[in-house]
Backbone atoms as SQL, in Angstrom:
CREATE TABLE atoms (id INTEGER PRIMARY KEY, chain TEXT, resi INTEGER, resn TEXT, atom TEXT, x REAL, y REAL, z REAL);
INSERT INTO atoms VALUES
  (1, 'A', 1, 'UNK', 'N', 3.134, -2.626, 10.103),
  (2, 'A', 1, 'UNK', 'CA', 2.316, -3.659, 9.536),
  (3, 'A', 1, 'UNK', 'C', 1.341, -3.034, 8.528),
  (4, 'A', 2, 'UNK', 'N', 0.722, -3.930, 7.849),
  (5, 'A', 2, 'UNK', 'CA', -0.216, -3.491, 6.459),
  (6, 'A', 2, 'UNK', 'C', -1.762, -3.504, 7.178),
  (7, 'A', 3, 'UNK', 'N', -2.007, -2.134, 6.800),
  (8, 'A', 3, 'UNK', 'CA', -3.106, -1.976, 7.469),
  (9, 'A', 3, 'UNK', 'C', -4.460, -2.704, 6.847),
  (10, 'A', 4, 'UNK', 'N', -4.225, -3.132, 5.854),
  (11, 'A', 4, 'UNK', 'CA', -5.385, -3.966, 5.054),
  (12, 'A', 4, 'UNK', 'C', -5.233, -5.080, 5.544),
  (13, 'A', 5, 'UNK', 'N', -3.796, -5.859, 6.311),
  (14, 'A', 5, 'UNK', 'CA', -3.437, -7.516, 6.264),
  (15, 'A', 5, 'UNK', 'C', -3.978, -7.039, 8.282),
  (16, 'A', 6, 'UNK', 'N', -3.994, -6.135, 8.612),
  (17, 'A', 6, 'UNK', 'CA', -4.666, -5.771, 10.135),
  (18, 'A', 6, 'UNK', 'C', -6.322, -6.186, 10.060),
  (19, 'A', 7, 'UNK', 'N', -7.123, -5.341, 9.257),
  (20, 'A', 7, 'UNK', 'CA', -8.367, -5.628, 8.924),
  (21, 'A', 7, 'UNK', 'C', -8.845, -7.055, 8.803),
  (22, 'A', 8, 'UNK', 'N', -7.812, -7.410, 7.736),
  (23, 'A', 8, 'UNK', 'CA', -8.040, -9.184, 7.215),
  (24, 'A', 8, 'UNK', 'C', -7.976, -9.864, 8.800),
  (25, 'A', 9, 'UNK', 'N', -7.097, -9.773, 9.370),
  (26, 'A', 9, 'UNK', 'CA', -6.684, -10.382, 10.869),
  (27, 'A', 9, 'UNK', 'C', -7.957, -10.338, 11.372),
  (28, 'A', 10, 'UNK', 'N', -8.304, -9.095, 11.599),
  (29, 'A', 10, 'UNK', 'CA', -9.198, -8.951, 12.947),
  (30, 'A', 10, 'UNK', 'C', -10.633, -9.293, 12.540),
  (31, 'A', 11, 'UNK', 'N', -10.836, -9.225, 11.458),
  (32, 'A', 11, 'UNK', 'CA', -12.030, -9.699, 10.849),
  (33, 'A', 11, 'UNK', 'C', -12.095, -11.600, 10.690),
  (34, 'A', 12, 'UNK', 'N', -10.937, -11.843, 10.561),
  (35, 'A', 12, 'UNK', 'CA', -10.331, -13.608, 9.772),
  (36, 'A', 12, 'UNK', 'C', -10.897, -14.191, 12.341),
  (37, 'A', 13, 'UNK', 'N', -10.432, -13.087, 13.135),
  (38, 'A', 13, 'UNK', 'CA', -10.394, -13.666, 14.736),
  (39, 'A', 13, 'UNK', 'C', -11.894, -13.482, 15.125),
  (40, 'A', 14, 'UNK', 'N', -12.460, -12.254, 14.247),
  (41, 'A', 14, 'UNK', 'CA', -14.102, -11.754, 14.744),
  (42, 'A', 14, 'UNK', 'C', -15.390, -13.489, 13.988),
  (43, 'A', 15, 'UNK', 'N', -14.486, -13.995, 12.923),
  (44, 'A', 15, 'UNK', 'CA', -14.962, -14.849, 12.126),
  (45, 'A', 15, 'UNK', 'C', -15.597, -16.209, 13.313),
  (46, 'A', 16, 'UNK', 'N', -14.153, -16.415, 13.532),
  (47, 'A', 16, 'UNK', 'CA', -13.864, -17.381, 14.359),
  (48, 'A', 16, 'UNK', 'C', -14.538, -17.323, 16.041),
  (49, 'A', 17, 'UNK', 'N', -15.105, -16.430, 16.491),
  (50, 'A', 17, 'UNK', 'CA', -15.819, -16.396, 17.741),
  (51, 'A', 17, 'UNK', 'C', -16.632, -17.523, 17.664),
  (52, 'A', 18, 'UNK', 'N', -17.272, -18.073, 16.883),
  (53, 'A', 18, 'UNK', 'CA', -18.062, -19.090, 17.015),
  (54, 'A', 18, 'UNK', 'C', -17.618, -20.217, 17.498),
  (55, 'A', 19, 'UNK', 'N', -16.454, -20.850, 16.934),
  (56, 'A', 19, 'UNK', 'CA', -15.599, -21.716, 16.968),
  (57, 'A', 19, 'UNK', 'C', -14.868, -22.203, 18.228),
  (58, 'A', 20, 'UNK', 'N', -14.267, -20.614, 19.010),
  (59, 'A', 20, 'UNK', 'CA', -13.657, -20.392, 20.065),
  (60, 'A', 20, 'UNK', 'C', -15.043, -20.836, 21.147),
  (61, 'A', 21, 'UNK', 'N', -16.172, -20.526, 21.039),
  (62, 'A', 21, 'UNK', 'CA', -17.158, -20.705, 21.955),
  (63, 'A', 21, 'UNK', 'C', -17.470, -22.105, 22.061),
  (64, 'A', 22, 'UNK', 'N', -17.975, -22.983, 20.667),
  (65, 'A', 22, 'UNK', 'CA', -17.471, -24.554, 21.018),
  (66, 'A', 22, 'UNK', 'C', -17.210, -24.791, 21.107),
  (67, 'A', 23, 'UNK', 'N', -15.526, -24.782, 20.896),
  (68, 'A', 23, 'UNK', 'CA', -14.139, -25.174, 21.639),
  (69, 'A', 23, 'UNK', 'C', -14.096, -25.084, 23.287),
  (70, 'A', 24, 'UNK', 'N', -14.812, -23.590, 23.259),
  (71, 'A', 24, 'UNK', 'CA', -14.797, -23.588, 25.091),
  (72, 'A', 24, 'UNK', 'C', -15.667, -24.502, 25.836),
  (73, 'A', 25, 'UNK', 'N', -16.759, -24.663, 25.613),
  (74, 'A', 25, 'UNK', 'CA', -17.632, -25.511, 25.845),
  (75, 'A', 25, 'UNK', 'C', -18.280, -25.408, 26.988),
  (76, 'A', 26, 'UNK', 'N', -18.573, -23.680, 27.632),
  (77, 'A', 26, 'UNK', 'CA', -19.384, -22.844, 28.861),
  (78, 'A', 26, 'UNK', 'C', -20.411, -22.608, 28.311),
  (79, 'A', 27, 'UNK', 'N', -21.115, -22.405, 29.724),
  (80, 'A', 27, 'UNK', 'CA', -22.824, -21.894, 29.096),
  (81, 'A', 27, 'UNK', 'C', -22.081, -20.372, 28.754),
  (82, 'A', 28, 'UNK', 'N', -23.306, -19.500, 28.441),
  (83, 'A', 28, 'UNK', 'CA', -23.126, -18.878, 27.612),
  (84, 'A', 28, 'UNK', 'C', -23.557, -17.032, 28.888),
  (85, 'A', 29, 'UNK', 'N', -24.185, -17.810, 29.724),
  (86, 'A', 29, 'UNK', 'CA', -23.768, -16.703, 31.218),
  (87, 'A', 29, 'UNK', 'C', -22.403, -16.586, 31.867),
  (88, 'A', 30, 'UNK', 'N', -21.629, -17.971, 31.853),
  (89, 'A', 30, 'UNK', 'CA', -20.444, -18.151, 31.952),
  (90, 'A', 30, 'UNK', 'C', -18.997, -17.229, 31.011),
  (91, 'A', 31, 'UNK', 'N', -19.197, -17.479, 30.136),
  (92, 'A', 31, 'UNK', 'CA', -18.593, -16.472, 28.947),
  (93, 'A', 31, 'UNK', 'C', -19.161, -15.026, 28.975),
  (94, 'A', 32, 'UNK', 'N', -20.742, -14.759, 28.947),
  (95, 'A', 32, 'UNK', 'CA', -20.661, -13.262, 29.300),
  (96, 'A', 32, 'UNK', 'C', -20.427, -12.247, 30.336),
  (97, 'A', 33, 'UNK', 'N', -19.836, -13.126, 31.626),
  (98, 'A', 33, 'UNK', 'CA', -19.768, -12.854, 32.542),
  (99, 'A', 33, 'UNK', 'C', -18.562, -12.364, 32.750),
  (100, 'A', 34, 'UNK', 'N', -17.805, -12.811, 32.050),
  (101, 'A', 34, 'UNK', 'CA', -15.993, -12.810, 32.427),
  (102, 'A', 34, 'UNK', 'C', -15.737, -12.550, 31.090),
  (103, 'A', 35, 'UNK', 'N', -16.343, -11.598, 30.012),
  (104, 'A', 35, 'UNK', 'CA', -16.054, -11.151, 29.103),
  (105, 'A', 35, 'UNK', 'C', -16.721, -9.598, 29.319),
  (106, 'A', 36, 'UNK', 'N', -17.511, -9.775, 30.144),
  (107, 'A', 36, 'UNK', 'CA', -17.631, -8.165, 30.818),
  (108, 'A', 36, 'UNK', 'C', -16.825, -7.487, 31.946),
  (109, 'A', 37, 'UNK', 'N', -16.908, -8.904, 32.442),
  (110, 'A', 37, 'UNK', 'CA', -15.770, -8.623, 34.521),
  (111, 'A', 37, 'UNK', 'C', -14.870, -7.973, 33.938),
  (112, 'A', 38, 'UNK', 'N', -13.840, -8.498, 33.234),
  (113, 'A', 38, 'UNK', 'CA', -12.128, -8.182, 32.876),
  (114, 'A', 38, 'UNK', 'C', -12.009, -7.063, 32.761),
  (115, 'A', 39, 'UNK', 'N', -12.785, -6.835, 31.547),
  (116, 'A', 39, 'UNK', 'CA', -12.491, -5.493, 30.746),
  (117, 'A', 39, 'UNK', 'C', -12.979, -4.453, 32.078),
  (118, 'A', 40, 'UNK', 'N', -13.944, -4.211, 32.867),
  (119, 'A', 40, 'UNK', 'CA', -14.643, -3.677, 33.939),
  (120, 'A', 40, 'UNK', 'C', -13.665, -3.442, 34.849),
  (121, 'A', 41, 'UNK', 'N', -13.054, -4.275, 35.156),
  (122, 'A', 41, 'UNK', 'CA', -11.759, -4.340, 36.205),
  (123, 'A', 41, 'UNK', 'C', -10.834, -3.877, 36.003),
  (124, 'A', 42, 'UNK', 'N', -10.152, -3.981, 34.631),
  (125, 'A', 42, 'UNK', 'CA', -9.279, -3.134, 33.915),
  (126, 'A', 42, 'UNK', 'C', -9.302, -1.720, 33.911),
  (127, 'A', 43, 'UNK', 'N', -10.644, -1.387, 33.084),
  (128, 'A', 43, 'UNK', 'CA', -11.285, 0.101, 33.153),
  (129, 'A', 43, 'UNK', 'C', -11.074, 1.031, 34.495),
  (130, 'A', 44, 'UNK', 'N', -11.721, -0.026, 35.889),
  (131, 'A', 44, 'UNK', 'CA', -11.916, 0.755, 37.006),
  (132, 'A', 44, 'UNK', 'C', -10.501, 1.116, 37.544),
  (133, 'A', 45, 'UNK', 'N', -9.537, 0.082, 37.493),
  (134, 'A', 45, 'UNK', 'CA', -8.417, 0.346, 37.856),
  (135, 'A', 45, 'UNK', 'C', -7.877, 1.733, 37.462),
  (136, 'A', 46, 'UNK', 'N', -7.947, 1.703, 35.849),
  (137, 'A', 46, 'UNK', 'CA', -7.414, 2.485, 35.463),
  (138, 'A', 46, 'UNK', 'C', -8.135, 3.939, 35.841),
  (139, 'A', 47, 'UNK', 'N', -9.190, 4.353, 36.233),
  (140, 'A', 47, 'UNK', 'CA', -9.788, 5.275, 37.183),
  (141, 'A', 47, 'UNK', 'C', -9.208, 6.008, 38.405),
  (142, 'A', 48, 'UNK', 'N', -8.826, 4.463, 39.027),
  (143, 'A', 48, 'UNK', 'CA', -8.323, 4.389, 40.752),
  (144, 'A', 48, 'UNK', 'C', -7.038, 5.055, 39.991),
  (145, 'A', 49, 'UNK', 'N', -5.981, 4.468, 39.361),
  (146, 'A', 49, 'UNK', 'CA', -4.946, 4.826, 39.023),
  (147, 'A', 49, 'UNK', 'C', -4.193, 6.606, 38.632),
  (148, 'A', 50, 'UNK', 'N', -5.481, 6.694, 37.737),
  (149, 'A', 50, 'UNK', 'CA', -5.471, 8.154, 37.162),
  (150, 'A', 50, 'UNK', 'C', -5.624, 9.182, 38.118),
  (151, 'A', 51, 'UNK', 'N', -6.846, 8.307, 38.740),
  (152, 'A', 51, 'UNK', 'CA', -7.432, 9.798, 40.298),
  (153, 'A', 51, 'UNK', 'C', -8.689, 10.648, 39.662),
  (154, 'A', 52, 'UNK', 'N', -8.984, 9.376, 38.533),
  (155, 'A', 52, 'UNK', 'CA', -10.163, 10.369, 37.990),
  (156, 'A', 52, 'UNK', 'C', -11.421, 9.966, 38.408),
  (157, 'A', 53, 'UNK', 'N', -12.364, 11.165, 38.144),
  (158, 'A', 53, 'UNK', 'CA', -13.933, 10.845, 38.850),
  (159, 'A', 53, 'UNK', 'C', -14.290, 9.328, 37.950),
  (160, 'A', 54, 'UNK', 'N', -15.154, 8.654, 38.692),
  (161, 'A', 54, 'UNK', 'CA', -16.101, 7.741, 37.367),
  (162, 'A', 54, 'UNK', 'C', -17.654, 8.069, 37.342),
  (163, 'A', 55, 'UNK', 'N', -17.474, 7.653, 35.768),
  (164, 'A', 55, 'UNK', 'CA', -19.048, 8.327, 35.697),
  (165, 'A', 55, 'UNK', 'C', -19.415, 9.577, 36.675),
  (166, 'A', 56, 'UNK', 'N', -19.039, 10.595, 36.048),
  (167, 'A', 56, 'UNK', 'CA', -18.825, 11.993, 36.335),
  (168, 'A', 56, 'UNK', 'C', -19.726, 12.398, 35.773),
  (169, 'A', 57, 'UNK', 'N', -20.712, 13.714, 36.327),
  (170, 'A', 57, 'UNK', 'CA', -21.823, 14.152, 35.051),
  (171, 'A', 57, 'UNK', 'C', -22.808, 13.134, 35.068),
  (172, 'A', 58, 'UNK', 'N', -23.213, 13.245, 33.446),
  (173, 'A', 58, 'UNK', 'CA', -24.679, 13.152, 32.847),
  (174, 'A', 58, 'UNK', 'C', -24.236, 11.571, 32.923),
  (175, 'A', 59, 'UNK', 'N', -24.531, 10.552, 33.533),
  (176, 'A', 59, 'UNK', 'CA', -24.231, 8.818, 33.420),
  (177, 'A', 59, 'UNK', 'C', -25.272, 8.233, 33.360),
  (178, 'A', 60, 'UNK', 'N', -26.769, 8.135, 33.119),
  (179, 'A', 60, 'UNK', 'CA', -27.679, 7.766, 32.651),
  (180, 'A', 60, 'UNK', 'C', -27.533, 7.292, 31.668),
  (181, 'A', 61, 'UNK', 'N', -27.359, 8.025, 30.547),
  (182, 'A', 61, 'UNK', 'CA', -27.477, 7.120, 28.956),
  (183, 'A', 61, 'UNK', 'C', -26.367, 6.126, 28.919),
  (184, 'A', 62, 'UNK', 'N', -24.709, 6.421, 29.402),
  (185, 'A', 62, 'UNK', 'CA', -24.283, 4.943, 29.549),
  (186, 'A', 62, 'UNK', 'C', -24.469, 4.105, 30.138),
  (187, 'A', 63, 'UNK', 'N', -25.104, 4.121, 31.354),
  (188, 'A', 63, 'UNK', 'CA', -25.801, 3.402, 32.650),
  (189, 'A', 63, 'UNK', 'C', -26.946, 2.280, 31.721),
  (190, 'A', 64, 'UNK', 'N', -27.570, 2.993, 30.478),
  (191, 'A', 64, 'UNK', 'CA', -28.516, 2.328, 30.327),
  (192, 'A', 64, 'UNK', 'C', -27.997, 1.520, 28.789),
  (193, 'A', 65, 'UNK', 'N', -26.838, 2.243, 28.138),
  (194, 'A', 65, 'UNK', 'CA', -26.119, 1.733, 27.222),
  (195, 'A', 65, 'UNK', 'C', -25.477, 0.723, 27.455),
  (196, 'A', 66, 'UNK', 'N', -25.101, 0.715, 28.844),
  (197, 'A', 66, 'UNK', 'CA', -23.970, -0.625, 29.423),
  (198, 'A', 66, 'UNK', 'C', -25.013, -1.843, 29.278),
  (199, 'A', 67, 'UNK', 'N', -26.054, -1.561, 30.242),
  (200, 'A', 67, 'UNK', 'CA', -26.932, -2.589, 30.817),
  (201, 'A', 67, 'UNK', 'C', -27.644, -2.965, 29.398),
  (202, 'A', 68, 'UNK', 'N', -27.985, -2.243, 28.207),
  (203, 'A', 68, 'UNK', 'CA', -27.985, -2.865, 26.842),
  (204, 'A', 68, 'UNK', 'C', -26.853, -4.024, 26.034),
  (205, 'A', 69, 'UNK', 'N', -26.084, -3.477, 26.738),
  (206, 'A', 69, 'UNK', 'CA', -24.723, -3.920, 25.657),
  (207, 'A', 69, 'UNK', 'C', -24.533, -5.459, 26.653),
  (208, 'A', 70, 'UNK', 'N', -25.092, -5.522, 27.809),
  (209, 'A', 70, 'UNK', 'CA', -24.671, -6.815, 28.247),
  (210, 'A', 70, 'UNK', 'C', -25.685, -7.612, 28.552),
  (211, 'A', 71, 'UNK', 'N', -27.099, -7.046, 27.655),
  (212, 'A', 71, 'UNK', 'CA', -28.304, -8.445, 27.145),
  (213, 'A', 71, 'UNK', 'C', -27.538, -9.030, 25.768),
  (214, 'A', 72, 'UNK', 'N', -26.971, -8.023, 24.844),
  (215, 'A', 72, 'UNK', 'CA', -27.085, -8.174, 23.616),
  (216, 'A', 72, 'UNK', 'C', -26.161, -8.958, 23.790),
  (217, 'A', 73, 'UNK', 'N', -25.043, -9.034, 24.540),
  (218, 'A', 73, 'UNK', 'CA', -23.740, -9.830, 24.672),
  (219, 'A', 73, 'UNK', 'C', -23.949, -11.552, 25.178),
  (220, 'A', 74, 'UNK', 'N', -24.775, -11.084, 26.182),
  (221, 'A', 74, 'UNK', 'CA', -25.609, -12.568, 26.498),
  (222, 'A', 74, 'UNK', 'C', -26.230, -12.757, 25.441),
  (223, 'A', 75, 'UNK', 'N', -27.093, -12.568, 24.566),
  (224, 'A', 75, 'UNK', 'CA', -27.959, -13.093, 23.823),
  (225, 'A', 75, 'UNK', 'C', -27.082, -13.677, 22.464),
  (226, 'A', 76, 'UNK', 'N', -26.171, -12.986, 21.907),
  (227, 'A', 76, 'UNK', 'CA', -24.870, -13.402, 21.692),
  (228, 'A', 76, 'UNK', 'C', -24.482, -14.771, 21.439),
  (229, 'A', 77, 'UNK', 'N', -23.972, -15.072, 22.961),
  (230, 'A', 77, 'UNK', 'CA', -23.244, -16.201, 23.003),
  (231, 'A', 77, 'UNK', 'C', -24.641, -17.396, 23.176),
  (232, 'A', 78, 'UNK', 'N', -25.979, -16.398, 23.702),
  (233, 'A', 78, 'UNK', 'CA', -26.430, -17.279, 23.732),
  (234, 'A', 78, 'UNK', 'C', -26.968, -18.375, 22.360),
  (235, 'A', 79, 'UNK', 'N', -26.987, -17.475, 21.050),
  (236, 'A', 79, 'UNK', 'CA', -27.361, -17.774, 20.021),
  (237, 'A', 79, 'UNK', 'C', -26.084, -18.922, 19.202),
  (238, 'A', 80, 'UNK', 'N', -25.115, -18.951, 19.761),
  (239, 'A', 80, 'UNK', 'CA', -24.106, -20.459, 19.548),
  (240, 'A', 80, 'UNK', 'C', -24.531, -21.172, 19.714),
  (241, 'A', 81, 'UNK', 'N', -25.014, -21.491, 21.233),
  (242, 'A', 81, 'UNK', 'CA', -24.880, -22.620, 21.798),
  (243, 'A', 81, 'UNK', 'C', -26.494, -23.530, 21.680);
């Protein structure tokens, strides 16, 4: 595929988040909730799967990067609705 007509795509679906959120028609704790779970569940699996440590080491700064990334995500969806 054309890596410029990839860009156009994903930028033409990043456009449209707004759209998809009034269409859905959830509060906006609802959507950040199960737009963090999935991916989380996915991730851990893939942990259990591998046999690898999690959050191994220094896990503070993502500990506090995560718990950033999922005000900003709420605040987000909250700014649609």
């Amino acid at each position: 595929m054309n890596p410029h007509f990839e860009v156009l795509l994903a930028a033409t679906i990043w456009g449209l988040t707004g759209i998809f959120i009034k269409i859905l028609n959830l509060p906006p704790t609802t959507l950040s909730f199960f737009r963090s779970v999935v991916p989380t569940i996915i991730v851990f699996g893939y942990f259990i799967f591998r046999r690898r440590k999690f959050l191994a080491g220094k896990n503070k700064p993502i500990l506090i990067a995560s718990f950033l990334n999922g005000i900003r995500l709420l605040l987000y969806y909250n700014g649609f609705t």
